[in-house]
XYZ file of N, CA and C in Angstrom:
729
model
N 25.002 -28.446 -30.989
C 26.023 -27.787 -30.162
C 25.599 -26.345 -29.896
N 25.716 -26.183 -28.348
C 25.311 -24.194 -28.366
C 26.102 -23.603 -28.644
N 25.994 -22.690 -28.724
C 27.258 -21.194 -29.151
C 26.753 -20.443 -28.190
N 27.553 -19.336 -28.157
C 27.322 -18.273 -27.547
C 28.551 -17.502 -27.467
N 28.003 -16.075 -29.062
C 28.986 -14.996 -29.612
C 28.531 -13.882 -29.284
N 29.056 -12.727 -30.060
C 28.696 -11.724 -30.370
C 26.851 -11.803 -30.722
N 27.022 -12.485 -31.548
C 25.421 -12.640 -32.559
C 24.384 -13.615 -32.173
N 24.671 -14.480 -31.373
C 23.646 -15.297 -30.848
C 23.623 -15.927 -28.962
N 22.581 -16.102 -29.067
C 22.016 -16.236 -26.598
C 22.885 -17.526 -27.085
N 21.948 -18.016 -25.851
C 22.407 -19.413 -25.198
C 21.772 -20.612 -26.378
N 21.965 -21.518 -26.090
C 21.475 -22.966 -26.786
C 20.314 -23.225 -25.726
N 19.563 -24.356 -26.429
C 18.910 -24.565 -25.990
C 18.728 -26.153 -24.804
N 17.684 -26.519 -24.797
C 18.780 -28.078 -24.471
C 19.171 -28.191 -23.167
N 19.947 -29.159 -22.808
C 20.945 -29.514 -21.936
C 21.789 -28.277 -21.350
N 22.002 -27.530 -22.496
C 23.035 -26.242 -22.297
C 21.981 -25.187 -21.436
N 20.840 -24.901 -21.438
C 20.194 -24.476 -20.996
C 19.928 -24.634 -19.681
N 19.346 -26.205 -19.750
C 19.170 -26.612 -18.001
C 20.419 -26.196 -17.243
N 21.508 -26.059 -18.056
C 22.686 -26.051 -16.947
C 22.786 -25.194 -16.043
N 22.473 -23.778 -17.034
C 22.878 -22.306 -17.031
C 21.742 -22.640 -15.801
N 20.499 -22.455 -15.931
C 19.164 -22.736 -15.094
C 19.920 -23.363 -13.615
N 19.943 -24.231 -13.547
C 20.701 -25.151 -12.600
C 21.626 -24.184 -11.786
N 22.730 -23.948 -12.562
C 23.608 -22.993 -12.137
C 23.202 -21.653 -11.147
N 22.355 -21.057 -11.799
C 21.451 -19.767 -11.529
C 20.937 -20.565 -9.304
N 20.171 -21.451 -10.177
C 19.694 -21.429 -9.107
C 20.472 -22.066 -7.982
N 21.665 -22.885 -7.887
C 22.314 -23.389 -7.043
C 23.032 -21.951 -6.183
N 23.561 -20.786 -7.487
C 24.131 -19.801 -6.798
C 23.155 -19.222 -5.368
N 21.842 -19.243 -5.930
C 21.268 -18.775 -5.162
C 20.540 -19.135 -3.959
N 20.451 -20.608 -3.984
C 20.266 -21.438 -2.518
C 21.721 -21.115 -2.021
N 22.822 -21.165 -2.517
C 24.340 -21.499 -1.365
C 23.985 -19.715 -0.942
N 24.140 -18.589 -1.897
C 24.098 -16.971 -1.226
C 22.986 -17.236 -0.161
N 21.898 -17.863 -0.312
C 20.640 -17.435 0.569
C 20.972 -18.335 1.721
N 21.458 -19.557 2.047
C 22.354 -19.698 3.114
C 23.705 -19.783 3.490
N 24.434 -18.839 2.970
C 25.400 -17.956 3.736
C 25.084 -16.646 4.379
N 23.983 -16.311 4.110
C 23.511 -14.920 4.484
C 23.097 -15.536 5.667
N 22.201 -16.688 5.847
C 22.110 -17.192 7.091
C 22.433 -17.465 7.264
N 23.862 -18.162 7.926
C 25.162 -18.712 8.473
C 26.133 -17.421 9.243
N 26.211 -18.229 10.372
C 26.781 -17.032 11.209
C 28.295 -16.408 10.598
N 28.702 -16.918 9.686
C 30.135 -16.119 9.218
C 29.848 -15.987 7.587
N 28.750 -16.502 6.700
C 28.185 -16.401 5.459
C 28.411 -14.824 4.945
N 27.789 -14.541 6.039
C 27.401 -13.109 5.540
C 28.704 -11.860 5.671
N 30.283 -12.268 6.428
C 31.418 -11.232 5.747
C 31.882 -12.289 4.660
N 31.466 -12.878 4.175
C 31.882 -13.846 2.825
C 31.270 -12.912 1.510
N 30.031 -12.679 1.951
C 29.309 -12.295 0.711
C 29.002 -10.751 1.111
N 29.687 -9.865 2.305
C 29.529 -8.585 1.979
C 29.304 -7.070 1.263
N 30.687 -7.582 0.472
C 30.586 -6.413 -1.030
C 29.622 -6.930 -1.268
N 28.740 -7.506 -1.577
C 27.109 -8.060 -2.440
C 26.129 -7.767 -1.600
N 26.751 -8.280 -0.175
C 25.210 -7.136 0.503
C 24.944 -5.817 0.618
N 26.321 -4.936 0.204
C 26.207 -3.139 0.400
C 25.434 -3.689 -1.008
N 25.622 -4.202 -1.955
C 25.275 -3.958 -3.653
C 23.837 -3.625 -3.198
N 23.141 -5.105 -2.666
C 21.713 -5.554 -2.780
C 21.302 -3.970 -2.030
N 21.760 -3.667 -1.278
C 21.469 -2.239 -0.053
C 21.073 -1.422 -1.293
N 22.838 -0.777 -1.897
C 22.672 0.134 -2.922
C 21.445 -0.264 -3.895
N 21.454 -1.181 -4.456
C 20.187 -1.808 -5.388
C 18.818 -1.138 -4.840
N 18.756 -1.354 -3.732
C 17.090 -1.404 -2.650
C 16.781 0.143 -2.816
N 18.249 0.930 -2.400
C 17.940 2.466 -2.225
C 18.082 3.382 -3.158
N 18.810 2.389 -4.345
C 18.222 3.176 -5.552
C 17.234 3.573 -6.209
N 16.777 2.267 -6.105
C 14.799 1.697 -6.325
C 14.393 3.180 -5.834
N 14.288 3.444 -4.644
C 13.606 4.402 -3.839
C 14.127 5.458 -4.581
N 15.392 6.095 -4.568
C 16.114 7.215 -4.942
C 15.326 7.877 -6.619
N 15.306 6.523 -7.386
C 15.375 6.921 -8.642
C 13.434 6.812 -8.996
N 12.822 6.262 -8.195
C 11.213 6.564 -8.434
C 10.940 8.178 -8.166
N 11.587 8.230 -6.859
C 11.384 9.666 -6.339
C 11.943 10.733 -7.426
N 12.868 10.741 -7.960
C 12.672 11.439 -8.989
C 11.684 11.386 -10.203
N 11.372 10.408 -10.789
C 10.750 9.792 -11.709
C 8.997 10.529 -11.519
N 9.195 10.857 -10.127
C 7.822 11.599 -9.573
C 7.753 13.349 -9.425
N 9.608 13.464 -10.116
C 9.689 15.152 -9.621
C 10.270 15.348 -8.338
N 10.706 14.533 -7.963
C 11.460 15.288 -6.070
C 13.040 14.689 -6.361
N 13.341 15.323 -5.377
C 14.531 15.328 -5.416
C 15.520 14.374 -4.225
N 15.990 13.438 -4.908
C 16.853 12.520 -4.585
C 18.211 13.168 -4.168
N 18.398 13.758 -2.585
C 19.506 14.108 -1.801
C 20.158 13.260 -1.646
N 20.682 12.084 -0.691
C 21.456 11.292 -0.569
C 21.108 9.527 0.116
N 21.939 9.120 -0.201
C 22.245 7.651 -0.212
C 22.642 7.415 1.134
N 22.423 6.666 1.746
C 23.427 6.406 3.184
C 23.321 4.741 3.462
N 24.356 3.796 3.404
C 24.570 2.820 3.990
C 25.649 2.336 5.026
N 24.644 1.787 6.168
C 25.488 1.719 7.154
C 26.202 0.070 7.662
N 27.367 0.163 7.926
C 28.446 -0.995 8.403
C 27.402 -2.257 8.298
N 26.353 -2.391 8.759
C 25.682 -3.512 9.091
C 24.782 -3.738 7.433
N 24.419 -3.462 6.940
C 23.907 -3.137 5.431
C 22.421 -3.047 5.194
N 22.248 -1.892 5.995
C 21.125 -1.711 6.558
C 21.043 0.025 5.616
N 20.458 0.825 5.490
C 20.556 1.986 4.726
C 19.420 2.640 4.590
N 19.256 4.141 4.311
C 18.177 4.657 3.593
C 18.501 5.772 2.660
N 17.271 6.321 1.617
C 17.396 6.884 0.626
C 16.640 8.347 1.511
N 17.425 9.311 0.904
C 16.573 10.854 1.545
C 16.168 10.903 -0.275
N 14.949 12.006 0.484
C 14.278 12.335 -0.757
C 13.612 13.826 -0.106
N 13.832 14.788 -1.200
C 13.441 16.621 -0.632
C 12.303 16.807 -1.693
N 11.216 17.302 -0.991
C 10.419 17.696 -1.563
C 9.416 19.111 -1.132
N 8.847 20.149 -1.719
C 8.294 21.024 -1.413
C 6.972 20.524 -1.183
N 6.687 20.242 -2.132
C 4.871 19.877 -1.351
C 4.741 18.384 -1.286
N 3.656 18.291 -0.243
C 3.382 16.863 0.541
C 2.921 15.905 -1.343
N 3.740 14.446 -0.533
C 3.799 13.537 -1.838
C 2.071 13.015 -1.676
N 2.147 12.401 -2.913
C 0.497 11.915 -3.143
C 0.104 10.489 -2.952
N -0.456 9.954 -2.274
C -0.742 8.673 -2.170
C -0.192 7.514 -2.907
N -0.027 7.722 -4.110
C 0.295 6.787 -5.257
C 1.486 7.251 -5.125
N 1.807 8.657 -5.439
C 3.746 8.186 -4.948
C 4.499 8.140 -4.451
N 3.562 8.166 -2.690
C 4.229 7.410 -1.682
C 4.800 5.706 -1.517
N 3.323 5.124 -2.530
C 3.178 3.823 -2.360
C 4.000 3.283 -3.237
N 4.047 4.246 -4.874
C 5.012 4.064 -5.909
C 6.886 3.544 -5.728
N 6.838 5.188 -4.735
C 8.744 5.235 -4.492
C 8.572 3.996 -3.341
N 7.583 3.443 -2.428
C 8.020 2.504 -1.395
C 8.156 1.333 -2.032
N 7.154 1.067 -2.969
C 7.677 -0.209 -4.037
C 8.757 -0.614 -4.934
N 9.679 0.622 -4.916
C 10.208 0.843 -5.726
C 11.501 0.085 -5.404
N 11.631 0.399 -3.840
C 12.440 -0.298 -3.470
C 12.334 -1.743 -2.906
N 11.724 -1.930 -3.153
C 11.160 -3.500 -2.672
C 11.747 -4.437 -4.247
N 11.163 -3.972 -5.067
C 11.012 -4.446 -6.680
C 12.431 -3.849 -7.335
N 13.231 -2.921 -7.220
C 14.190 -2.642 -8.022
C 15.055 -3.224 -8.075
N 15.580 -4.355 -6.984
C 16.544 -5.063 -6.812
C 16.480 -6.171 -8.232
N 15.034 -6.546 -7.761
C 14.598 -7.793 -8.660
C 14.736 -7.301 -10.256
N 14.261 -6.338 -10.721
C 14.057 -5.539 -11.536
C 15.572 -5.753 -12.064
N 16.513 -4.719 -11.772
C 18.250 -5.070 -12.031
C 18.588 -6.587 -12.540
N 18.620 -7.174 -11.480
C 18.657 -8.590 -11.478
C 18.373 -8.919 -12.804
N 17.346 -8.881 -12.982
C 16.215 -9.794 -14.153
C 17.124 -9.197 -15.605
N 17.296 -7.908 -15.544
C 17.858 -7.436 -16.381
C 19.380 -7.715 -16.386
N 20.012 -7.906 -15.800
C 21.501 -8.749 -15.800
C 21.471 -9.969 -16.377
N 20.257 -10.615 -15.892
C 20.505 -12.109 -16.061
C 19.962 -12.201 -17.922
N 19.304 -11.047 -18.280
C 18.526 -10.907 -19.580
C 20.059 -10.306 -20.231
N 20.603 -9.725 -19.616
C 21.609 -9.121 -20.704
C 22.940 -10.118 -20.813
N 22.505 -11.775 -20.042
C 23.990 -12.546 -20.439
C 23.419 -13.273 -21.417
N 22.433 -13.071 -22.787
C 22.005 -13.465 -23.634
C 23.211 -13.828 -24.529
N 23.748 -12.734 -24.601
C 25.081 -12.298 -26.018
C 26.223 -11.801 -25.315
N 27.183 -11.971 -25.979
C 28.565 -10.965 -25.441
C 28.351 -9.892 -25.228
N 28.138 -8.743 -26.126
C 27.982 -7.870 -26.452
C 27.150 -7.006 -25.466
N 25.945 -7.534 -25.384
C 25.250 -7.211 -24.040
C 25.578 -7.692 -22.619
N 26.378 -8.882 -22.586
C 26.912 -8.846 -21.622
C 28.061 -7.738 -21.140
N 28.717 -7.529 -21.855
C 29.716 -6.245 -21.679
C 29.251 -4.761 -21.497
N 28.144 -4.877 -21.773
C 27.700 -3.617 -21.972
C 26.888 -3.560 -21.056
N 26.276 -4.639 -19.945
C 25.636 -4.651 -18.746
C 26.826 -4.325 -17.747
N 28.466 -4.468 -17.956
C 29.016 -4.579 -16.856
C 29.442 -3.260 -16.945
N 29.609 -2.514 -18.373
C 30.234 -0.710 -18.612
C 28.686 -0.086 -17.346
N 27.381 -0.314 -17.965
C 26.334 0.333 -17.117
C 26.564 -0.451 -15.813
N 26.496 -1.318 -14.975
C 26.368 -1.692 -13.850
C 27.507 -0.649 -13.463
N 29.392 -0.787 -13.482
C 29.813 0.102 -13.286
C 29.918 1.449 -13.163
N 29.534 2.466 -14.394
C 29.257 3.681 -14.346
C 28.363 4.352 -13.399
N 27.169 3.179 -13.333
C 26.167 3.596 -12.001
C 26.723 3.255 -10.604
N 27.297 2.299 -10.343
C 27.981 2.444 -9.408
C 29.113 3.812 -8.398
N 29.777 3.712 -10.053
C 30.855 5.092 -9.570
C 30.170 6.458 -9.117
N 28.953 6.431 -11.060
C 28.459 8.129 -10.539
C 27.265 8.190 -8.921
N 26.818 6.989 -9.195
C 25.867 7.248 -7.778
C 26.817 7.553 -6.369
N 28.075 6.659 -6.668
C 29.172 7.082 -5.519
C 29.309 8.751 -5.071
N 29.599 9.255 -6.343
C 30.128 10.289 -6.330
C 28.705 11.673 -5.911
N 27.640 11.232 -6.624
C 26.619 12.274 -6.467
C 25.396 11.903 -5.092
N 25.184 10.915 -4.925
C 24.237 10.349 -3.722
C 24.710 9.750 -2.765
N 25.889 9.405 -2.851
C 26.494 8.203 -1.544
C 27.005 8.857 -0.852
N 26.604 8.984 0.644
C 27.195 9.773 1.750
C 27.327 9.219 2.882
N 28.373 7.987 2.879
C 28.690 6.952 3.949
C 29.884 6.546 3.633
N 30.495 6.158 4.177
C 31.850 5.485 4.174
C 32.061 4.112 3.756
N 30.902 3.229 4.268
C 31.020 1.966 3.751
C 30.373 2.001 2.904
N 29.731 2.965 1.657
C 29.319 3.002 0.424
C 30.096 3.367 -0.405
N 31.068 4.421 0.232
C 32.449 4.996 -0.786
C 33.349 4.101 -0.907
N 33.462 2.860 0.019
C 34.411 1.796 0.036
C 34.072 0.590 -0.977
N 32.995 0.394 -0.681
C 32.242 -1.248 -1.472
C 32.378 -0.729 -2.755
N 31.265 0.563 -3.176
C 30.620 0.189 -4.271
C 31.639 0.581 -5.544
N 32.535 1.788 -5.242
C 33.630 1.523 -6.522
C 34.326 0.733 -6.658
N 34.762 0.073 -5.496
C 35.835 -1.361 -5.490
C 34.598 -2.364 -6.763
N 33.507 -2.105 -5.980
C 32.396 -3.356 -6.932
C 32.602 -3.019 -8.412
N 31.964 -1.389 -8.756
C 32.420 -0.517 -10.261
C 33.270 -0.785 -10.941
N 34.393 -0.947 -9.921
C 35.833 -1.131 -10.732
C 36.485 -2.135 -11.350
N 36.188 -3.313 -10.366
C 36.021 -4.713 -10.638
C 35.244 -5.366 -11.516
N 33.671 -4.663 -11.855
C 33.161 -4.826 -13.398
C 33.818 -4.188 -14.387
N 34.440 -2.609 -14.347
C 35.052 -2.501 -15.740
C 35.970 -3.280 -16.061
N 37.210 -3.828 -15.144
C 38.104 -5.356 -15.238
C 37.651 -5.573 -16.197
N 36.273 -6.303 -15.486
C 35.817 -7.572 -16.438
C 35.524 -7.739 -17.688
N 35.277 -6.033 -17.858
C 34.638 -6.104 -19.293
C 35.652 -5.453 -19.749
N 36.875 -5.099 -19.793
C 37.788 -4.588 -20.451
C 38.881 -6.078 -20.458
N 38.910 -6.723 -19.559
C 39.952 -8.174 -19.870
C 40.092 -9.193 -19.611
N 38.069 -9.350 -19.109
C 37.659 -10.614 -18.831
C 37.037 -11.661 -20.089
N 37.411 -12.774 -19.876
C 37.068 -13.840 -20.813
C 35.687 -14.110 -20.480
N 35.256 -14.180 -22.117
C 33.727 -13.751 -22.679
C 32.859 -14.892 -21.615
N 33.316 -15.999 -20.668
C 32.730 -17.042 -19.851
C 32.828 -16.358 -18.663
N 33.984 -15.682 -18.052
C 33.862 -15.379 -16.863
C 33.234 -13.940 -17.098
N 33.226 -13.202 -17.988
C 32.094 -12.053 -17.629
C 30.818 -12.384 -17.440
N 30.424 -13.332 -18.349
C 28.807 -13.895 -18.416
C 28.755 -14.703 -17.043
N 29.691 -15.324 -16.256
C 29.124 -15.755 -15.035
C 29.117 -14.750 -14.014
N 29.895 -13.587 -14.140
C 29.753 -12.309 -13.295
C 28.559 -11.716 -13.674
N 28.005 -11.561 -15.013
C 26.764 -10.846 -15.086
C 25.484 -12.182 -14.568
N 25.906 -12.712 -14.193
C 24.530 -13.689 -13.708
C 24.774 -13.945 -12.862
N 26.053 -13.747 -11.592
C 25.789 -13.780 -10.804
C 25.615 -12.668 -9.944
N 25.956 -11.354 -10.260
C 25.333 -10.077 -9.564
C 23.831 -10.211 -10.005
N 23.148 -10.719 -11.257
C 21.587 -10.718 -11.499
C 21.294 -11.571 -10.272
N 21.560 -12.646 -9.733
C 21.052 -13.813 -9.125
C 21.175 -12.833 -8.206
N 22.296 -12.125 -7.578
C 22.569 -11.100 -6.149
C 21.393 -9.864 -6.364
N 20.414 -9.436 -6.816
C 19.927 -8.588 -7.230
C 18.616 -9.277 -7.215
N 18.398 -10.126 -7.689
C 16.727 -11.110 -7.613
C 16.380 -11.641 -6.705
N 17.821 -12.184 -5.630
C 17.195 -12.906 -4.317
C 17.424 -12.117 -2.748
N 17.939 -10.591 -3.744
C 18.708 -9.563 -2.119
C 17.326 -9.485 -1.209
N 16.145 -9.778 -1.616
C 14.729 -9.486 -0.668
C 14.955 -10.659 0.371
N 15.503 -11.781 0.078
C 15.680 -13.127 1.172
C 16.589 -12.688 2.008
N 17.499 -11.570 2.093
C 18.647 -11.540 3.183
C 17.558 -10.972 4.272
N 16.367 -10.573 3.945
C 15.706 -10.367 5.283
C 13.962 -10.851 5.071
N 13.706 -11.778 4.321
C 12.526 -11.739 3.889
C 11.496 -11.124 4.993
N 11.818 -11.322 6.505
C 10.573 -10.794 7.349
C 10.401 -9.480 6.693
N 11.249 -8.673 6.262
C 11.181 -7.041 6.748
C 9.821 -6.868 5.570
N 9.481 -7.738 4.764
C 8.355 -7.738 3.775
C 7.343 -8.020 4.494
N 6.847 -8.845 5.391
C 5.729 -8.737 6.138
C 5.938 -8.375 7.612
N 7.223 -7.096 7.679
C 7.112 -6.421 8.864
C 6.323 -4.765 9.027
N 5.879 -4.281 9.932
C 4.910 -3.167 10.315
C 6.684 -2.228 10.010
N 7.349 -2.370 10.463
C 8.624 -1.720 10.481
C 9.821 -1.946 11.354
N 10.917 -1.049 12.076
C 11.595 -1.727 12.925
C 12.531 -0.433 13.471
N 13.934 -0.021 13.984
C 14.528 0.859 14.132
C 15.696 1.105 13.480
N 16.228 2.182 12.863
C 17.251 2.454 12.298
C 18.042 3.627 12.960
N 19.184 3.134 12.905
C 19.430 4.252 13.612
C 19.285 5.124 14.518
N 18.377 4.295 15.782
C 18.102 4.850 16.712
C 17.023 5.185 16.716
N 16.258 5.404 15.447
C 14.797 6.137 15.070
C 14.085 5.161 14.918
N 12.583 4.564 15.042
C 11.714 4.252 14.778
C 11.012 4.744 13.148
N 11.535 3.282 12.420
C 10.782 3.691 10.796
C 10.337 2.823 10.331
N 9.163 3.073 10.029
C 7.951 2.166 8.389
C 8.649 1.154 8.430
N 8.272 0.047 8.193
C 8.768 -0.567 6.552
C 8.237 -0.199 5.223
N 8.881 -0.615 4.462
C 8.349 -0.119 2.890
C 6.520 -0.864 2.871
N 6.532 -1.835 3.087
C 5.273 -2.561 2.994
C 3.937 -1.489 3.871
N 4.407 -1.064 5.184
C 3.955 -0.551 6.173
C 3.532 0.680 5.326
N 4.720 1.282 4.924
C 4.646 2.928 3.744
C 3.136 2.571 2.406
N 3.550 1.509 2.462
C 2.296 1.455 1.431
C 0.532 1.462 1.862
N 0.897 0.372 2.980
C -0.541 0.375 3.817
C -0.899 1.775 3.910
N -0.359 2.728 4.724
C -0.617 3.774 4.851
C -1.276 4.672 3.196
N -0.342 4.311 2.521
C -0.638 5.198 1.461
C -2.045 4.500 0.647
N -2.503 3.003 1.173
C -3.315 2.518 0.041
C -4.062 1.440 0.869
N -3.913 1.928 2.378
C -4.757 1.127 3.451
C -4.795 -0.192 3.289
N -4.925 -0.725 2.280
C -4.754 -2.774 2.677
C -3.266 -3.245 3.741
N -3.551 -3.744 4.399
C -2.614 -4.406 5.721
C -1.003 -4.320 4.756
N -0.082 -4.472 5.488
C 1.634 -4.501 5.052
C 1.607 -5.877 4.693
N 1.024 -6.636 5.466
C 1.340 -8.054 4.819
C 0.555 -8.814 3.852
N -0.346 -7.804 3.310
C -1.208 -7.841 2.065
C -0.314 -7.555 0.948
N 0.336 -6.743 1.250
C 1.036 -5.694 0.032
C 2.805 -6.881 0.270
N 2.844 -7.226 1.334
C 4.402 -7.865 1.236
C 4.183 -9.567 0.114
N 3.099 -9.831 0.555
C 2.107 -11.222 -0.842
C 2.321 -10.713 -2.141
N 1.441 -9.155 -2.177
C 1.747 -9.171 -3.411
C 3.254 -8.842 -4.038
N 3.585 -8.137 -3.460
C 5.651 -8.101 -4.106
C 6.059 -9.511 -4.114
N 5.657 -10.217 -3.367
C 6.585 -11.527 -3.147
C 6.326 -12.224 -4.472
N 4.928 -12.075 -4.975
C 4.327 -12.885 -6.235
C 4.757 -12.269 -7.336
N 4.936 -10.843 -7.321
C 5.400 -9.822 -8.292
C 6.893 -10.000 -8.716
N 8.201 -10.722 -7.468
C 9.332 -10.954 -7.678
C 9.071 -12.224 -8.074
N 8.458 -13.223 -7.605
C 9.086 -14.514 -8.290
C 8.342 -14.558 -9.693
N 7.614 -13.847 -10.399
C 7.084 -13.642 -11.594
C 7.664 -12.976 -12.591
N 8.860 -12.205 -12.018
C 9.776 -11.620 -12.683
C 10.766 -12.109 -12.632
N 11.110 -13.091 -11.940
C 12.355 -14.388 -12.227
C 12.203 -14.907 -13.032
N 10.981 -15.967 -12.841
C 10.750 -16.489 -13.920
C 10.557 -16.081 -15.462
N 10.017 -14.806 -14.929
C 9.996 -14.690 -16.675
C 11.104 -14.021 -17.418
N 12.474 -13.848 -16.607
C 13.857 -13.447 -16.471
C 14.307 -15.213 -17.659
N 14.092 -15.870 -16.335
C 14.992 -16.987 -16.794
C 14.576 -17.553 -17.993
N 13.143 -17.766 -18.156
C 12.123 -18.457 -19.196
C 12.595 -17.670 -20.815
N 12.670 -15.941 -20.110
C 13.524 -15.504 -21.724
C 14.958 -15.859 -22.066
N 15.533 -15.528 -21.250
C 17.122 -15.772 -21.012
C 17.560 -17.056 -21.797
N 16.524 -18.102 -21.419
C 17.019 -19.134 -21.958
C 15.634 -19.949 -23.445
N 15.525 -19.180 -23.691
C 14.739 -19.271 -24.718
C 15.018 -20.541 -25.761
C-alpha cells in the first residue's frame, strides 16, 4: 500500500504509474486547449503564469550576471518581455546565458514543483514560495495590468491551498502548475526555431536568434538543443519524483 505523509514520497508500483499517467494526460488535454480556438481563455491565468515563468528566467539570470532587472511587462495576449539596465555592453556568454534562461526556466520551475509533490511538507512549502514570488515580483517588476491582475489572484489562490487545502488537492495543484511550467514552451513551440517576430509594434530576436548571435551556430541549432535539454529535465523530474 503507498502512503504519502509528512515523512515519506509516493509508492511505488501501480501508485506510481498513475501519478505518471496523470502528469501526462494533464498535459496532452493543456497542450490542446492552447490549440483550440476557445482552449486558450480556459487556461489563461496559466498562460500569464507560463509568460511570468519565461520572463523571470530572463529577469533573474540578468541579475545573476550583475545587471539590473527593471521591469516585467505582460501583455493581454500573453505575449511579454523582461527589461534589463545595464552600464557596460553584456558579454557573449551572458547574452546567450540570460536568452536561455528564458527558454529553460519555465521547465526548470516545473521540474521543481513536480519534485517538491514528493512529501506534504514540501509540497506546502512549494505553494508558500510559488506564492510569495508571485506577489513580490508583482509588486517590484510587474508593470502591466494584466500581470497585476493574474498573478496575485494566482499567489493568492496558492496560499488558500496551503493554508486549507487537503494534503491531495494541494499535491494535485503542485503538479499541476509543474506540468504548466514544463510544457509552457508548446503554447508556441515555433517561436524555438523562429529567427524572431514583432512585439509590440517593434521588430525583436527570438531568444534562440539572441543566442545565434551571441554564439553564431544557426537559432534552430540552439532551439534542438533546448528542446533536448527540456525533455531531459522532465524526465529526470518524473523518474525522481517517482522513485
Amino acid at each position: 500500500m503507498s502512503r504519502w505523509n509528512k515523512g515519506s514520497g509516493w509508492g511505488g508500483g501501480k501508485s506510481a504509474r498513475k501519478e505518471i499517467t496523470t502528469l501526462i494526460v494533464i498535459a496532452v488535454v493543456t497542450i490542446i486547449l492552447w490549440h483550440s480556438p476557445y482552449g486558450g481563455y480556459l487556461l489563461y491565468p496559466f498562460t500569464i503564469l507560463s509568460t511570468w515563468f519565461h520572463e523571470m528566467g530572463h529577469g533573474l539570470a540578468t541579475m545573476l550576471f550583475g545587471h539590473r532587472f527593471e521591469r516585467l511587462v505582460i501583455f493581454p495576449n500573453g505575449s511579454g518581455y523582461a527589461l534589463h539596465l545595464s552600464p557596460d555592453p553584456l558579454s557573449r556568454i551572458s547574452i546567450a546565458a540570460i536568452s536561455a534562461a528564458g527558454l529553460l526556466g519555465p521547465t526548470i520551475a516545473g521540474c521543481l514543483l513536480i519534485l517538491s509533490s514528493r512529501t506534504a511538507r514540501n509540497t506546502k512549502l512549494a505553494l508558500y514560495v510559488l506564492a510569495g514570488a508571485l506577489l513580490l515580483s508583482t509588486v517590484v517588476w510587474v508593470r502591466s495590468m494584466v500581470g497585476w491582475l493574474v498573478l496575485p489572484f494566482v499567489g493568492l489562490a496558492c496560499l488558500l491551498l496551503a493554508f486549507r487545502g487537503r494534503m491531495g488537492t494541494q499535491r494535485f495543484a503542485v503538479q499541476f502548475l509543474g506540468v504548466q511550467g514544463c510544457i509552457s514552451i508548446y503554447r508556441d513551440f515555433g517561436y524555438l526555431f523562429s529567427p524572431g517576430g514583432v512585439l509590440g509594434g517593434v521588430p525583436q530576436l527570438s531568444d534562440t536568434a539572441q543566442i545565434e548571435q551571441a554564439l553564431l551556430l544557426p537559432y534552430w541549432f540552439w532551439g534542438g538543443v533546448i528542446t533536448v535539454l527540456i525533455a531531459g529535465m522532465v524526465w529526470w523530474a518524473l523518474k525522481r519524483a517517482h522513485r
